[in-house]
Amino acid sequence: MSNVRNQLAPVAPWLFAGVFCLFCLAFYLPLSSKATNNVFYVGLALPTFIWLLARPRALMSLWRPFAWLFVLLSLMVTLDASDVAGLKKALYLLLFFASCVLLEGGRPGVQQVFSWFALASVGILLWVAVDWLWIWLHGERWVRYVYLLGVNINPVYVSLLITSALVFLWLFHVSDRLERHSRAALVFGLLVLAGLVVLCSSIFQARSALLGFGLFFTAYCVTKRMLVLGLALLVLLAGLLFFLGGAELLLNRGLSHRTDIWQDAWQRLTTQCNVWLGCGADDYLFLGKWQHPHSGYFSMLYRNGVLGALLFALFAAVFFWQGIRARSRWMLLALVGWGSLLTTTNGVLTSPQPLWVYFWLPTFMAIIEGQQAALQAYYAARRQVPHGAS
């Protein structure tokens, strides 16, 4: 038995990394939500839980630097949960965070695994773009791409997954090389990146992805001290988009009733619910049609009231303070998700969803990136504590 265990030991990290990548890619695949959840529960959550419990005394080394995350997430989920079963979301999110910690403790790490996901996402974008153009050539009109691998998809989520992948490749694999070559190469590369994101957003008609990218783009230009040049690039890209007719394609759905939905949600919150505790997970249809406020931030306020909004604001404040102090590239990537929350999703405290890949994963990695010394101390504590000690 010990020989078998020794032979499997080198394989285990790669197997876990493969399952982690599969979980990220699962949101592109024609799988049911139950099947995707099972990939997380069985392939990531259960092994991570066993890994944590194998060295219980070492957990104190993990608690100290990340206590604020554990406490705030637990409080937000407790306030958000409509029943006892809803409390499981805190456990799921914390186990997802712990799975990132587990993966970072060996090779391949999260960066390499996300690179696999990002390359696959670029391949999906190229394939979809060709199919989209083919549809236009035969129908002489631009369509909103809503089918992938023969299955109806949420085009906004797919667009955000691909946009997050493009930005990741830029931050971790492309920008530094271009910057070492020349400033002009960096600017040209940034223009190409923006063009690919606009193409992706046009194919799926996903303005939320553009909002997320816009927030990242602004922050990136500020960090590189090229804000004026960045704005000039955006003006150039907007001009090209207008000249080619892409602006009409992105704007033909108007504001998608967002302002009317938010007004209805605010009126119900202030007149029929408890402003401090919110309306909870009710079955109210906004404007008689939509099931949620179509804004992650507004959803937090509507469901959990001012108290929930303040908890989330505190979480955001600590996150960005740590990310800016650490000059985290993962934080810049997370801005794609944070920006998209302005106009999409029903909050952020969910069971496994695409939101976990483009919002929670980079958010968790930015938190981990800012605590490298504490993380190494935890790995060292695991090595020192006898197996099964308590």
Coordinates of N, CA and C in Angstrom, one line a residue, residues 51-176:
W51 N -7.5 17.4 2.7 CA -6.2 18.0 2.8 C -6.1 18.9 4.0
L52 N -7.1 19.7 4.2 CA -7.1 20.6 5.4 C -7.1 19.8 6.7
L53 N -8.0 18.8 6.8 CA -8.1 18.1 8.0 C -6.9 17.2 8.3
A54 N -6.1 16.9 7.3 CA -5.0 16.0 7.5 C -3.9 16.7 8.4
R55 N -4.0 18.0 8.5 CA -3.1 18.8 9.4 C -3.9 19.8 10.1
P56 N -4.7 19.4 11.1 CA -5.6 20.4 11.7 C -4.9 21.4 12.5
R57 N -3.8 21.1 13.2 CA -3.1 22.1 14.0 C -2.5 23.2 13.1
A58 N -2.1 22.9 11.9 CA -1.5 23.9 11.0 C -2.5 24.9 10.6
L59 N -3.8 24.7 10.8 CA -4.9 25.6 10.3 C -4.8 26.9 11.0
M60 N -4.2 27.0 12.2 CA -4.1 28.3 12.8 C -3.2 29.2 12.0
S61 N -2.2 28.7 11.3 CA -1.3 29.5 10.5 C -2.0 30.0 9.3
L62 N -3.1 29.4 8.9 CA -4.0 29.8 7.8 C -5.0 30.8 8.3
W63 N -5.4 30.6 9.5 CA -6.5 31.5 10.1 C -6.0 32.9 10.3
R64 N -4.8 33.1 10.8 CA -4.4 34.4 11.2 C -4.4 35.4 10.1
P65 N -3.7 35.1 8.9 CA -3.7 36.2 7.9 C -5.0 36.3 7.1
F66 N -5.9 35.3 7.2 CA -7.1 35.4 6.4 C -8.4 35.4 7.2
A67 N -8.2 35.7 8.5 CA -9.4 35.7 9.4 C -10.5 36.7 8.9
W68 N -10.0 37.9 8.4 CA -11.0 38.9 8.0 C -11.8 38.3 6.8
L69 N -11.2 37.5 5.9 CA -12.0 37.0 4.8 C -13.0 35.9 5.3
F70 N -12.5 35.0 6.2 CA -13.4 34.0 6.7 C -14.6 34.6 7.4
V71 N -14.3 35.6 8.2 CA -15.4 36.2 9.0 C -16.4 37.0 8.2
L72 N -15.9 37.8 7.3 CA -16.8 38.6 6.5 C -17.6 37.8 5.5
L73 N -17.0 36.8 4.9 CA -17.7 35.9 4.0 C -18.8 35.2 4.8
S74 N -18.5 34.7 6.0 CA -19.5 34.0 6.8 C -20.6 34.9 7.2
L75 N -20.3 36.1 7.6 CA -21.4 37.1 8.0 C -22.3 37.4 6.8
M76 N -21.7 37.7 5.6 CA -22.4 38.0 4.4 C -23.4 36.9 4.0
V77 N -22.8 35.6 4.0 CA -23.7 34.5 3.7 C -24.8 34.3 4.7
T78 N -24.5 34.4 6.0 CA -25.5 34.2 7.0 C -26.6 35.2 6.8
L79 N -26.3 36.5 6.5 CA -27.3 37.5 6.3 C -28.1 37.2 5.0
D80 N -27.4 36.7 4.0 CA -28.0 36.5 2.7 C -28.9 35.2 2.7
A81 N -28.5 34.2 3.5 CA -29.2 32.9 3.4 C -30.7 33.0 3.8
S82 N -31.5 32.4 3.0 CA -33.0 32.4 3.3 C -33.4 31.2 4.1
D83 N -32.5 30.2 4.2 CA -32.7 29.0 5.1 C -31.4 28.4 5.5
V84 N -31.4 27.4 6.3 CA -30.2 26.7 6.7 C -29.3 26.2 5.6
A85 N -30.0 25.7 4.5 CA -29.3 25.2 3.4 C -28.4 26.3 2.7
G86 N -28.9 27.5 2.8 CA -28.2 28.6 2.2 C -26.9 28.9 2.8
L87 N -26.7 28.5 4.0 CA -25.4 28.7 4.7 C -24.3 27.9 4.1
K88 N -24.6 26.9 3.3 CA -23.6 26.1 2.7 C -22.8 26.9 1.7
K89 N -23.3 28.0 1.2 CA -22.5 28.8 0.3 C -21.2 29.3 0.9
A90 N -21.3 29.6 2.2 CA -20.0 30.0 2.8 C -19.0 28.9 2.8
L91 N -19.4 27.7 3.1 CA -18.5 26.6 3.1 C -18.0 26.3 1.7
Y92 N -18.8 26.4 0.7 CA -18.4 26.2 -0.7 C -17.3 27.3 -1.1
L93 N -17.6 28.5 -0.8 CA -16.7 29.6 -1.2 C -15.3 29.5 -0.5
L94 N -15.4 29.1 0.8 CA -14.2 29.0 1.6 C -13.4 27.8 1.1
L95 N -14.1 26.7 0.7 CA -13.3 25.5 0.2 C -12.8 25.8 -1.2
F96 N -13.4 26.7 -2.0 CA -12.8 27.1 -3.2 C -11.6 28.0 -3.0
F97 N -11.6 28.8 -2.0 CA -10.4 29.6 -1.6 C -9.3 28.6 -1.2
A98 N -9.7 27.6 -0.3 CA -8.7 26.7 0.1 C -8.1 25.8 -1.0
S99 N -8.9 25.6 -2.0 CA -8.4 24.8 -3.2 C -7.4 25.6 -3.9
C100 N -7.5 26.9 -3.9 CA -6.5 27.8 -4.5 C -5.2 27.7 -3.7
V101 N -5.4 27.7 -2.4 CA -4.3 27.6 -1.4 C -3.5 26.3 -1.7
L102 N -4.3 25.2 -1.8 CA -3.7 23.9 -2.0 C -2.9 23.9 -3.3
L103 N -3.5 24.4 -4.4 CA -2.9 24.4 -5.7 C -1.6 25.3 -5.7
E104 N -1.6 26.4 -5.0 CA -0.4 27.2 -4.9 C 0.7 26.6 -4.1
G105 N 0.4 25.6 -3.3 CA 1.5 24.9 -2.6 C 2.4 24.0 -3.4
G106 N 2.1 23.8 -4.6 CA 2.9 22.9 -5.4 C 3.0 23.3 -6.9
R107 N 3.3 22.5 -7.7 CA 3.4 22.7 -9.1 C 2.6 21.6 -9.9
P108 N 1.7 22.0 -10.8 CA 1.5 23.4 -11.3 C 0.6 24.2 -10.3
G109 N 0.8 25.5 -10.3 CA 0.1 26.4 -9.5 C -1.1 27.0 -10.2
V110 N -1.8 27.9 -9.6 CA -3.1 28.5 -10.1 C -2.7 29.2 -11.4
Q111 N -1.6 29.9 -11.5 CA -1.3 30.7 -12.7 C -1.2 29.8 -13.9
Q112 N -0.5 28.6 -13.7 CA -0.3 27.7 -14.8 C -1.7 27.1 -15.2
V113 N -2.4 26.7 -14.3 CA -3.8 26.1 -14.5 C -4.7 27.1 -15.3
F114 N -4.7 28.3 -14.8 CA -5.5 29.3 -15.4 C -5.0 29.7 -16.8
S115 N -3.7 29.5 -17.1 CA -3.1 29.6 -18.4 C -3.8 28.6 -19.4
W116 N -3.9 27.4 -18.9 CA -4.6 26.3 -19.7 C -6.0 26.8 -20.1
F117 N -6.7 27.2 -19.0 CA -8.1 27.7 -19.3 C -8.1 28.8 -20.2
A118 N -7.2 29.8 -20.1 CA -7.2 31.0 -20.9 C -6.9 30.6 -22.4
L119 N -6.0 29.7 -22.6 CA -5.7 29.3 -24.0 C -6.9 28.6 -24.6
A120 N -7.5 27.8 -23.9 CA -8.8 27.1 -24.4 C -9.8 28.2 -24.7
S121 N -9.9 29.2 -23.8 CA -10.9 30.3 -24.0 C -10.6 31.0 -25.3
V122 N -9.4 31.3 -25.6 CA -9.0 32.0 -26.9 C -9.4 31.1 -28.1
G123 N -9.2 29.8 -27.9 CA -9.6 28.9 -29.0 C -11.1 29.0 -29.2
I124 N -11.9 29.0 -28.1 CA -13.3 29.1 -28.2 C -13.7 30.4 -28.9
L125 N -13.1 31.5 -28.5 CA -13.4 32.8 -29.1 C -13.1 32.8 -30.7
L126 N -12.0 32.2 -31.1 CA -11.7 32.2 -32.5 C -12.7 31.3 -33.3
W127 N -13.1 30.2 -32.7 CA -14.0 29.3 -33.3 C -15.4 30.0 -33.4
V128 N -15.8 30.6 -32.3 CA -17.1 31.3 -32.3 C -17.1 32.5 -33.3
A129 N -16.0 33.2 -33.4 CA -15.9 34.4 -34.3 C -16.0 33.9 -35.7
V130 N -15.4 32.8 -36.1 CA -15.5 32.3 -37.5 C -17.0 31.9 -37.7
D131 N -17.6 31.2 -36.8 CA -19.0 30.8 -37.0 C -19.9 32.0 -37.1
W132 N -19.7 33.0 -36.2 CA -20.4 34.3 -36.2 C -20.4 35.0 -37.6
L133 N -19.1 35.1 -38.1 CA -19.0 35.7 -39.4 C -19.6 34.9 -40.5
W134 N -19.6 33.6 -40.4 CA -20.2 32.7 -41.4 C -21.7 32.9 -41.4
I135 N -22.3 33.1 -40.2 CA -23.8 33.3 -40.1 C -24.1 34.7 -40.8
W136 N -23.2 35.7 -40.6 CA -23.4 37.0 -41.2 C -23.4 36.9 -42.7
L137 N -22.4 36.1 -43.2 CA -22.3 36.0 -44.7 C -23.5 35.4 -45.3
H138 N -24.1 34.5 -44.6 CA -25.3 33.8 -45.2 C -26.6 34.4 -44.8
G139 N -26.6 35.2 -43.8 CA -27.9 35.9 -43.4 C -27.9 37.3 -43.6
E140 N -26.7 37.9 -43.9 CA -26.5 39.3 -44.1 C -27.0 40.2 -42.9
R141 N -26.9 39.6 -41.7 CA -27.2 40.4 -40.5 C -26.4 39.9 -39.3
W142 N -26.1 40.8 -38.4 CA -25.3 40.4 -37.2 C -26.3 39.8 -36.2
V143 N -25.9 38.7 -35.6 CA -26.8 38.0 -34.6 C -26.1 38.0 -33.3
R144 N -26.9 37.9 -32.2 CA -26.3 37.7 -30.9 C -26.0 36.2 -30.7
Y145 N -24.8 35.8 -30.5 CA -24.4 34.4 -30.4 C -24.9 33.9 -29.1
V146 N -25.9 33.0 -29.1 CA -26.4 32.5 -27.9 C -26.4 30.9 -27.8
Y147 N -25.7 30.3 -28.7 CA -25.6 28.8 -28.7 C -24.1 28.5 -28.8
L148 N -23.7 27.5 -27.9 CA -22.3 27.0 -27.9 C -22.4 25.5 -27.8
L149 N -21.7 24.8 -28.7 CA -21.7 23.4 -28.7 C -23.2 22.8 -28.7
G150 N -24.0 23.5 -29.4 CA -25.4 23.1 -29.6 C -26.3 23.3 -28.4
V151 N -25.9 24.1 -27.4 CA -26.7 24.3 -26.2 C -26.9 25.8 -26.0
N152 N -28.1 26.2 -25.6 CA -28.3 27.6 -25.3 C -27.5 28.0 -24.1
I153 N -26.8 29.2 -24.2 CA -25.9 29.7 -23.2 C -26.4 31.1 -22.7
N154 N -25.8 31.5 -21.6 CA -25.9 32.9 -21.2 C -24.8 33.6 -21.8
P155 N -25.0 34.4 -22.9 CA -23.9 35.1 -23.6 C -23.1 36.0 -22.8
V156 N -23.7 36.6 -21.8 CA -23.0 37.6 -20.9 C -21.9 36.9 -20.1
Y157 N -22.3 35.7 -19.5 CA -21.3 35.0 -18.7 C -20.2 34.4 -19.6
V158 N -20.5 33.9 -20.8 CA -19.5 33.4 -21.7 C -18.5 34.5 -22.1
S159 N -19.1 35.7 -22.4 CA -18.3 36.8 -22.8 C -17.3 37.2 -21.7
L160 N -17.8 37.2 -20.4 CA -17.0 37.6 -19.3 C -15.9 36.5 -19.0
L161 N -16.2 35.2 -19.2 CA -15.2 34.2 -19.1 C -14.0 34.4 -20.1
I162 N -14.4 34.7 -21.3 CA -13.4 34.9 -22.4 C -12.6 36.2 -22.2
T163 N -13.3 37.3 -21.8 CA -12.7 38.5 -21.5 C -11.7 38.4 -20.4
S164 N -12.1 37.7 -19.3 CA -11.2 37.5 -18.2 C -9.9 36.7 -18.6
A165 N -10.1 35.7 -19.5 CA -9.0 34.9 -20.1 C -8.1 35.8 -20.9
L166 N -8.6 36.7 -21.7 CA -7.8 37.5 -22.5 C -6.9 38.5 -21.7
V167 N -7.6 39.1 -20.6 CA -6.9 40.0 -19.8 C -5.8 39.2 -19.0
F168 N -6.1 38.0 -18.5 CA -5.1 37.2 -17.8 C -3.9 37.0 -18.7
L169 N -4.1 36.6 -20.0 CA -2.9 36.3 -20.8 C -2.1 37.6 -21.0
W170 N -2.8 38.7 -21.1 CA -2.1 40.0 -21.2 C -1.3 40.3 -20.0
L171 N -1.8 40.1 -18.8 CA -1.1 40.5 -17.6 C 0.0 39.6 -17.3
F172 N -0.2 38.3 -17.5 CA 0.8 37.3 -17.0 C 1.8 36.8 -18.1
H173 N 1.4 37.0 -19.4 CA 2.3 36.4 -20.4 C 2.7 37.4 -21.5
V174 N 2.0 38.5 -21.7 CA 2.3 39.3 -22.9 C 2.8 40.7 -22.5
S175 N 2.2 41.4 -21.6 CA 2.5 42.8 -21.4 C 4.0 43.1 -21.0
D176 N 4.5 42.2 -20.1 CA 5.9 42.4 -19.7 C 6.9 42.3 -20.8

